[in-house]
mmCIF file of C-alpha atoms in Angstrom:
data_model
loop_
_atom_site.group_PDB
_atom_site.id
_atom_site.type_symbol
_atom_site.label_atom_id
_atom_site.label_comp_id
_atom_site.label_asym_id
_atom_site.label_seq_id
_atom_site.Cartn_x
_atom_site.Cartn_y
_atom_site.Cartn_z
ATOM 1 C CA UNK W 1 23.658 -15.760 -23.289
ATOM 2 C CA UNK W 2 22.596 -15.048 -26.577
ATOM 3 C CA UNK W 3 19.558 -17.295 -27.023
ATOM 4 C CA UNK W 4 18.387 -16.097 -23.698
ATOM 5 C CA UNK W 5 18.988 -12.424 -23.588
ATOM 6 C CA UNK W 6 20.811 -10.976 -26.426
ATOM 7 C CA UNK W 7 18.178 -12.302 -29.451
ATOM 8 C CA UNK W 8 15.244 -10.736 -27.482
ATOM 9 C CA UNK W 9 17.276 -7.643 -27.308
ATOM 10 C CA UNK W 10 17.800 -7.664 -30.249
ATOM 11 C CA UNK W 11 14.540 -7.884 -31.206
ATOM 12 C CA UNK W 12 12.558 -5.331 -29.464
ATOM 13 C CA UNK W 13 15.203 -2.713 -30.852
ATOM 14 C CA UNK W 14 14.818 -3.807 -34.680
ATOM 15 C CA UNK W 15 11.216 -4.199 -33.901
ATOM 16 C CA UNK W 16 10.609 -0.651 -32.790
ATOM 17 C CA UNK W 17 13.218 1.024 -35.166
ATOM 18 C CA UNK W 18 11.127 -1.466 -37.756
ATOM 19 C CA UNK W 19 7.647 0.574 -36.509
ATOM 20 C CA UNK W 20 9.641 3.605 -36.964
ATOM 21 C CA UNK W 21 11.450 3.603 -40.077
ATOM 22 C CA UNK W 22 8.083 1.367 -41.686
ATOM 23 C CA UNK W 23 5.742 3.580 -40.444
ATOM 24 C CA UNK W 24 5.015 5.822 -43.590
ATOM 25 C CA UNK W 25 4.662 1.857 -45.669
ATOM 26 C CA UNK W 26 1.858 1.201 -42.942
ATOM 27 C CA UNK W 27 0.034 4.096 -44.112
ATOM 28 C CA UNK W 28 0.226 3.472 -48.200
ATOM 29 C CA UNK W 29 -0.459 -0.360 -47.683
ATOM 30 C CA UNK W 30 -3.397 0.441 -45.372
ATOM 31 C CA UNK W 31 -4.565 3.187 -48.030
ATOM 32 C CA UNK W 32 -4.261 0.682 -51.019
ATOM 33 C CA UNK W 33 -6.039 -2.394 -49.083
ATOM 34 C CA UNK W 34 -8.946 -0.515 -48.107
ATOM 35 C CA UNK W 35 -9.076 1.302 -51.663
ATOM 36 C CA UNK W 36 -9.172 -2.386 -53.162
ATOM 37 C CA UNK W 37 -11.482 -3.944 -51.358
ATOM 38 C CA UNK W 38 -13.992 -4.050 -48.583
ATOM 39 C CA UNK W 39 -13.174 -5.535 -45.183
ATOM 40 C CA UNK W 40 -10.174 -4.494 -42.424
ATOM 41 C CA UNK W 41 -7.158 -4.001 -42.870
ATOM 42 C CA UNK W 42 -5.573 -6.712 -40.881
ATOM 43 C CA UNK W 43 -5.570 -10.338 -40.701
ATOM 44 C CA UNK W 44 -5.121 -12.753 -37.844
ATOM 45 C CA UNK W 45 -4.993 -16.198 -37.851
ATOM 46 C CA UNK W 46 -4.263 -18.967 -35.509
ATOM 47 C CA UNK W 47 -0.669 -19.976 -35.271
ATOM 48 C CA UNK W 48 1.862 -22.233 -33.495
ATOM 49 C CA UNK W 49 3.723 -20.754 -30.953
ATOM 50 C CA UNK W 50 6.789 -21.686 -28.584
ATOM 51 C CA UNK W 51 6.290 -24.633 -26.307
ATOM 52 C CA UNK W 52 5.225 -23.771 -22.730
ATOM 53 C CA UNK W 53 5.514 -26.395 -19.722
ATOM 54 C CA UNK W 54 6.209 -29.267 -22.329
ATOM 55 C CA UNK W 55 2.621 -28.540 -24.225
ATOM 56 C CA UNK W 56 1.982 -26.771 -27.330
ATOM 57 C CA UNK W 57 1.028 -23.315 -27.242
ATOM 58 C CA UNK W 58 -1.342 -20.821 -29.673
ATOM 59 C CA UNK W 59 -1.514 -17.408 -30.549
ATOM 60 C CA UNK W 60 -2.682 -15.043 -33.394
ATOM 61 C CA UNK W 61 -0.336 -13.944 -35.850
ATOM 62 C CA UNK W 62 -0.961 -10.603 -37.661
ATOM 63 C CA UNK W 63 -1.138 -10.011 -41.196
ATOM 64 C CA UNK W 64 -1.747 -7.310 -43.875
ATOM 65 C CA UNK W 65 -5.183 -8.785 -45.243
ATOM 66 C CA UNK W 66 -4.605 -10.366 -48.811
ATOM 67 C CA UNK W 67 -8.056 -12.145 -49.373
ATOM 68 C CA UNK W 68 -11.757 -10.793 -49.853
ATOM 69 C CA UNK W 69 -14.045 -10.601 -47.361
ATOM 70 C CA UNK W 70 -16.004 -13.647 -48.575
ATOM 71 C CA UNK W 71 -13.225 -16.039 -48.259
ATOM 72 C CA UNK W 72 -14.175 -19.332 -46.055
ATOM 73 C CA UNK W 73 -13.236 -18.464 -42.464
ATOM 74 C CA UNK W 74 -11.177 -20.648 -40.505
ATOM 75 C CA UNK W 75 -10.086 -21.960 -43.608
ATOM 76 C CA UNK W 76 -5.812 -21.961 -44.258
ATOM 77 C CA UNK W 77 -4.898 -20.609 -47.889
ATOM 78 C CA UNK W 78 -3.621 -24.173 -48.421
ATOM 79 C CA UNK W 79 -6.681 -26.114 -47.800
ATOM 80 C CA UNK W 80 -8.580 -23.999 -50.355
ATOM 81 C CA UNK W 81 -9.483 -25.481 -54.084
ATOM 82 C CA UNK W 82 -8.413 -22.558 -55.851
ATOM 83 C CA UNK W 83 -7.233 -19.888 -53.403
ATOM 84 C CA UNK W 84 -6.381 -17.222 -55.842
ATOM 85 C CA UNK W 85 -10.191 -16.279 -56.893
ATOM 86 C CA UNK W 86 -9.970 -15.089 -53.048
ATOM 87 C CA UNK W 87 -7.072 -12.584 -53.259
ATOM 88 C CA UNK W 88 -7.472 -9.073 -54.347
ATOM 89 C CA UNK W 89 -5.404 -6.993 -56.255
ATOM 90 C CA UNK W 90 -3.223 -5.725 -53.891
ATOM 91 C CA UNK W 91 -3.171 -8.811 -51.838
ATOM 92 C CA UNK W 92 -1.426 -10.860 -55.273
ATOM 93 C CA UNK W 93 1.387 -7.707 -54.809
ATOM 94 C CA UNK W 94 1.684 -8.007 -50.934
ATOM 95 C CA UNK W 95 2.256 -11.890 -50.934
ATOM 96 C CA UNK W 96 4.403 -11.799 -53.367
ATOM 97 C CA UNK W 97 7.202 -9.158 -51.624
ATOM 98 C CA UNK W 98 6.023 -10.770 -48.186
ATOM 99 C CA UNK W 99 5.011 -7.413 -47.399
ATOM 100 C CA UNK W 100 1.716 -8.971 -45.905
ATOM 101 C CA UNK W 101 3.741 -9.896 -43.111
ATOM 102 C CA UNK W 102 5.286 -6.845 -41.795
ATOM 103 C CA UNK W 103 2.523 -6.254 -39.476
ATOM 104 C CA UNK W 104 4.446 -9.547 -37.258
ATOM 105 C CA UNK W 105 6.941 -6.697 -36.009
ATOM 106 C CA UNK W 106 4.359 -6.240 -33.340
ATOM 107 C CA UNK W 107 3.790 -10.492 -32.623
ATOM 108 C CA UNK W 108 7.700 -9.577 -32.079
ATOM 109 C CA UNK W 109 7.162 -7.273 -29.798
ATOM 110 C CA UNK W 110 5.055 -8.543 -27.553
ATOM 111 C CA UNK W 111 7.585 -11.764 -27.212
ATOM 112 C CA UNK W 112 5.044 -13.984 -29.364
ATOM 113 C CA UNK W 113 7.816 -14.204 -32.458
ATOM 114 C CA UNK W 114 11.357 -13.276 -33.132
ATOM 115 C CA UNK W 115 12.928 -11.861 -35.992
ATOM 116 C CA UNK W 116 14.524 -15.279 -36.588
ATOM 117 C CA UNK W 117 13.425 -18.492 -36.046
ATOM 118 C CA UNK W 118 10.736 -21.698 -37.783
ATOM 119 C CA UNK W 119 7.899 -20.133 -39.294
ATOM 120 C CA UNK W 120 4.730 -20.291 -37.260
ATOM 121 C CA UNK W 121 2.740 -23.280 -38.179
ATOM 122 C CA UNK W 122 -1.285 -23.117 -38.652
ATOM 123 C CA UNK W 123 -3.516 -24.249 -35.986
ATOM 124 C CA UNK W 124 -3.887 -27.522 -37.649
ATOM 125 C CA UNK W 125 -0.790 -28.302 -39.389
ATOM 126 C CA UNK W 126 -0.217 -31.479 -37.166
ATOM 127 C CA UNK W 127 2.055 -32.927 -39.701
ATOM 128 C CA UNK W 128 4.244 -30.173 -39.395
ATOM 129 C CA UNK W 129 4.274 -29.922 -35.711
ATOM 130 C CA UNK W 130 5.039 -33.234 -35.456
ATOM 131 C CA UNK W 131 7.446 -33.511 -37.470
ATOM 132 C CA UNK W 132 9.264 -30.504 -36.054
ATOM 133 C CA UNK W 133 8.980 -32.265 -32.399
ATOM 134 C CA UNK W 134 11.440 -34.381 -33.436
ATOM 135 C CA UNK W 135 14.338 -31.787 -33.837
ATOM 136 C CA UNK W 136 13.336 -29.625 -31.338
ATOM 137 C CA UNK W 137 11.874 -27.132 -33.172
ATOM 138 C CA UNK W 138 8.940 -26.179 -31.186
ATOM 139 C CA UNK W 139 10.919 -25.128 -28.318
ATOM 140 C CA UNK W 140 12.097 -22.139 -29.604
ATOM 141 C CA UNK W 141 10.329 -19.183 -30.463
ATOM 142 C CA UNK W 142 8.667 -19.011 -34.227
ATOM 143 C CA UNK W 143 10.303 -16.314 -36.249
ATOM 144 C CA UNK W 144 9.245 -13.993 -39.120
ATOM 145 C CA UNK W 145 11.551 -15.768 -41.408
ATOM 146 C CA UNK W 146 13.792 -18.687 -40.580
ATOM 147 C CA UNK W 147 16.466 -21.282 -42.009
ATOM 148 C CA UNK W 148 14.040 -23.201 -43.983
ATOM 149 C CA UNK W 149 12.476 -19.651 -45.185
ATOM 150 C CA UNK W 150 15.642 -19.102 -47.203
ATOM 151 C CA UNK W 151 15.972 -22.795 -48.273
ATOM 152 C CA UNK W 152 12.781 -23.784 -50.240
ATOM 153 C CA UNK W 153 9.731 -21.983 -48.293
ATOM 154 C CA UNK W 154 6.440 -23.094 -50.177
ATOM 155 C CA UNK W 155 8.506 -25.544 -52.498
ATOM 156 C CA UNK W 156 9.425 -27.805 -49.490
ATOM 157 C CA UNK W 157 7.572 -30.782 -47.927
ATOM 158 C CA UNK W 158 6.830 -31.342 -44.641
ATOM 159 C CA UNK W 159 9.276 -33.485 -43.653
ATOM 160 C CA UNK W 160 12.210 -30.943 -45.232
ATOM 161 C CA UNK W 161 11.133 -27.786 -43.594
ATOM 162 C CA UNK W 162 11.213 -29.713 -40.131
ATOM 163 C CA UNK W 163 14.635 -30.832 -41.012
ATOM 164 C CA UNK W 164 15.850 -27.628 -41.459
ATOM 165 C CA UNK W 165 13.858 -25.744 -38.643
ATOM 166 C CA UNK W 166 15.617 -28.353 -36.652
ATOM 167 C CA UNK W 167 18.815 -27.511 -38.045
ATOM 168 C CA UNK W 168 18.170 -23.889 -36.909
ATOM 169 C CA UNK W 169 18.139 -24.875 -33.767
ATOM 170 C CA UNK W 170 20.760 -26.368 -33.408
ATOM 171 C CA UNK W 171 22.989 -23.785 -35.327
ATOM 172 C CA UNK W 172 21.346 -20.689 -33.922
ATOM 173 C CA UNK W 173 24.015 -17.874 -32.778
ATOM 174 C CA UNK W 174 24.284 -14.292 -33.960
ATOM 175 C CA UNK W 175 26.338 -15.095 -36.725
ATOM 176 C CA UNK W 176 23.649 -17.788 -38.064
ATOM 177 C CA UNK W 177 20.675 -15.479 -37.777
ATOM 178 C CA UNK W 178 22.534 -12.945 -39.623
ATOM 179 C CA UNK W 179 22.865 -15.371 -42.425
ATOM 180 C CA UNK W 180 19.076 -16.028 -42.538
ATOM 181 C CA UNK W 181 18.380 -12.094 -42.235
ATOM 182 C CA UNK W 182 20.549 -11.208 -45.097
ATOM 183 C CA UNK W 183 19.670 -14.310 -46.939
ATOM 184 C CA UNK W 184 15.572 -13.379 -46.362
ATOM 185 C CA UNK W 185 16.123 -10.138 -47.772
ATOM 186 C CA UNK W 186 17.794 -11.869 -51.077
ATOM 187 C CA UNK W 187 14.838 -14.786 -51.428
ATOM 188 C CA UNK W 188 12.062 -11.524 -51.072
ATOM 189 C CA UNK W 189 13.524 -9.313 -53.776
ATOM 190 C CA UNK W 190 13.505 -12.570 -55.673
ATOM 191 C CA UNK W 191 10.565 -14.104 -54.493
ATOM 192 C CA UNK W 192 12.284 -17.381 -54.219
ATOM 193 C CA UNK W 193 9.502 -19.871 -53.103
ATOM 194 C CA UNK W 194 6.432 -18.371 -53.300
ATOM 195 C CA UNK W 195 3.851 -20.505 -54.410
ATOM 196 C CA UNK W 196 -0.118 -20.144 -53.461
ATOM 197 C CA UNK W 197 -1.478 -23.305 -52.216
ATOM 198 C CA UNK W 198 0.931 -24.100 -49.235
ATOM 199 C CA UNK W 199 3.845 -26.538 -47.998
ATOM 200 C CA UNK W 200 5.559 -28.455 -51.155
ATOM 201 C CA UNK W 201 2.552 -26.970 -53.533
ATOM 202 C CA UNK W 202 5.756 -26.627 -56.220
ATOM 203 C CA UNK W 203 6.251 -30.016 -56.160
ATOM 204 C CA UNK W 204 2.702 -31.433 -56.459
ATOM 205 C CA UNK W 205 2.506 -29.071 -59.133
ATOM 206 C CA UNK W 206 5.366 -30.163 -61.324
ATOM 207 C CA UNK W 207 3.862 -34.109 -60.291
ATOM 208 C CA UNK W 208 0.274 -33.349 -61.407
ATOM 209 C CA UNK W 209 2.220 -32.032 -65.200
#
């Protein structure tokens, strides 16, 4: 009941009191991108989305835009040799609270996301998908923060963050999503995680030392 119906509920009415409450943030962060640099004001990108008839399925998540104009299309933050020459001002201030992402309330509303759930994976994270194919994990819905979101984010590898999306599965109720809500909302204001470069970038860092 709740997987099916309730979560989806539940989504839709955050989403839109989300556009409501959020709406006077839209209009500062859209004023200070385009006052920092040239180029729109959103971001999309190629992402991972719920399984559909047993095959993987696409679609583009939306994004506050972080990086200048010139920055190699098509080309994940990850895979880039030194990705922060690429973000602006603004965009280094917007990563860092996640505020980049708010603009996924409307991937939520359109039933491409949920509030809860794995993070989206890029378009050619293979590894990932893989690995999350294993527990299940790309049969549910991708969410704007998740399980392994409040666990690690950018400091885990691969093999971790499937572990735990797949542990999100398997745990999901109302009780457990509140847990990663509440628990997202800790990790931001602390920025718990955050490191440019991608999946377990901490950890090839502190190797590379």
């Amino acid at each position: 009941m709740y997987k099916h119906f309730i979560k989806r509920l539940i989504d839709v009415v955050l989403s839109l009191v989300g556009v409501i409450c959020l709406s006077w943030l839209f209009l500062i962060l859209i004023i200070a991108i385009k006052i920092d640099s040239r180029g729109p004001v959103l971001f999309k990108q190629k992402r991972v989305g719920k399984k559909k008839n047993g095959e993987i399925s696409y679609f583009n998540i939306w994004k506050f835009r972080t990086m200048r104009i010139d920055t190699p299309k098509d080309m994940p933050t990850h895979m880039l040799a030194d990705p922060d020459q690429y973000i602006t001002k603004v965009g280094k201030f917007l990563r860092k609270t996640s505020l980049d992402e708010i603009p996924q309330i409307f991937n939520i509303l359109a039933g491409k996301m949920s509030i809860i759930g794995p993070r989206p994976a890029l378009w050619n994270q293979d590894d990932l998908v893989a690995e999350r194919e294993k527990y299940g994990a790309n049969d549910v819905l991708p969410g704007l923060t998740g399980w392994a979101q409040i666990n690690g984010r950018d400091e885990l590898e691969i093999p971790v963050k499937a572990k735990l999306d797949g542990e999100y599965v398997e745990k999901q109720s109302f009780l457990f999503d509140c847990k990663c809500f509440f628990g997202t909302i800790t990790s931001v204001l602390k920025s718990d995680g955050v490191v440019e470069g991608g999946t377990g970038e901490l950890n090839k860092q502190k190797q590379s030392k």
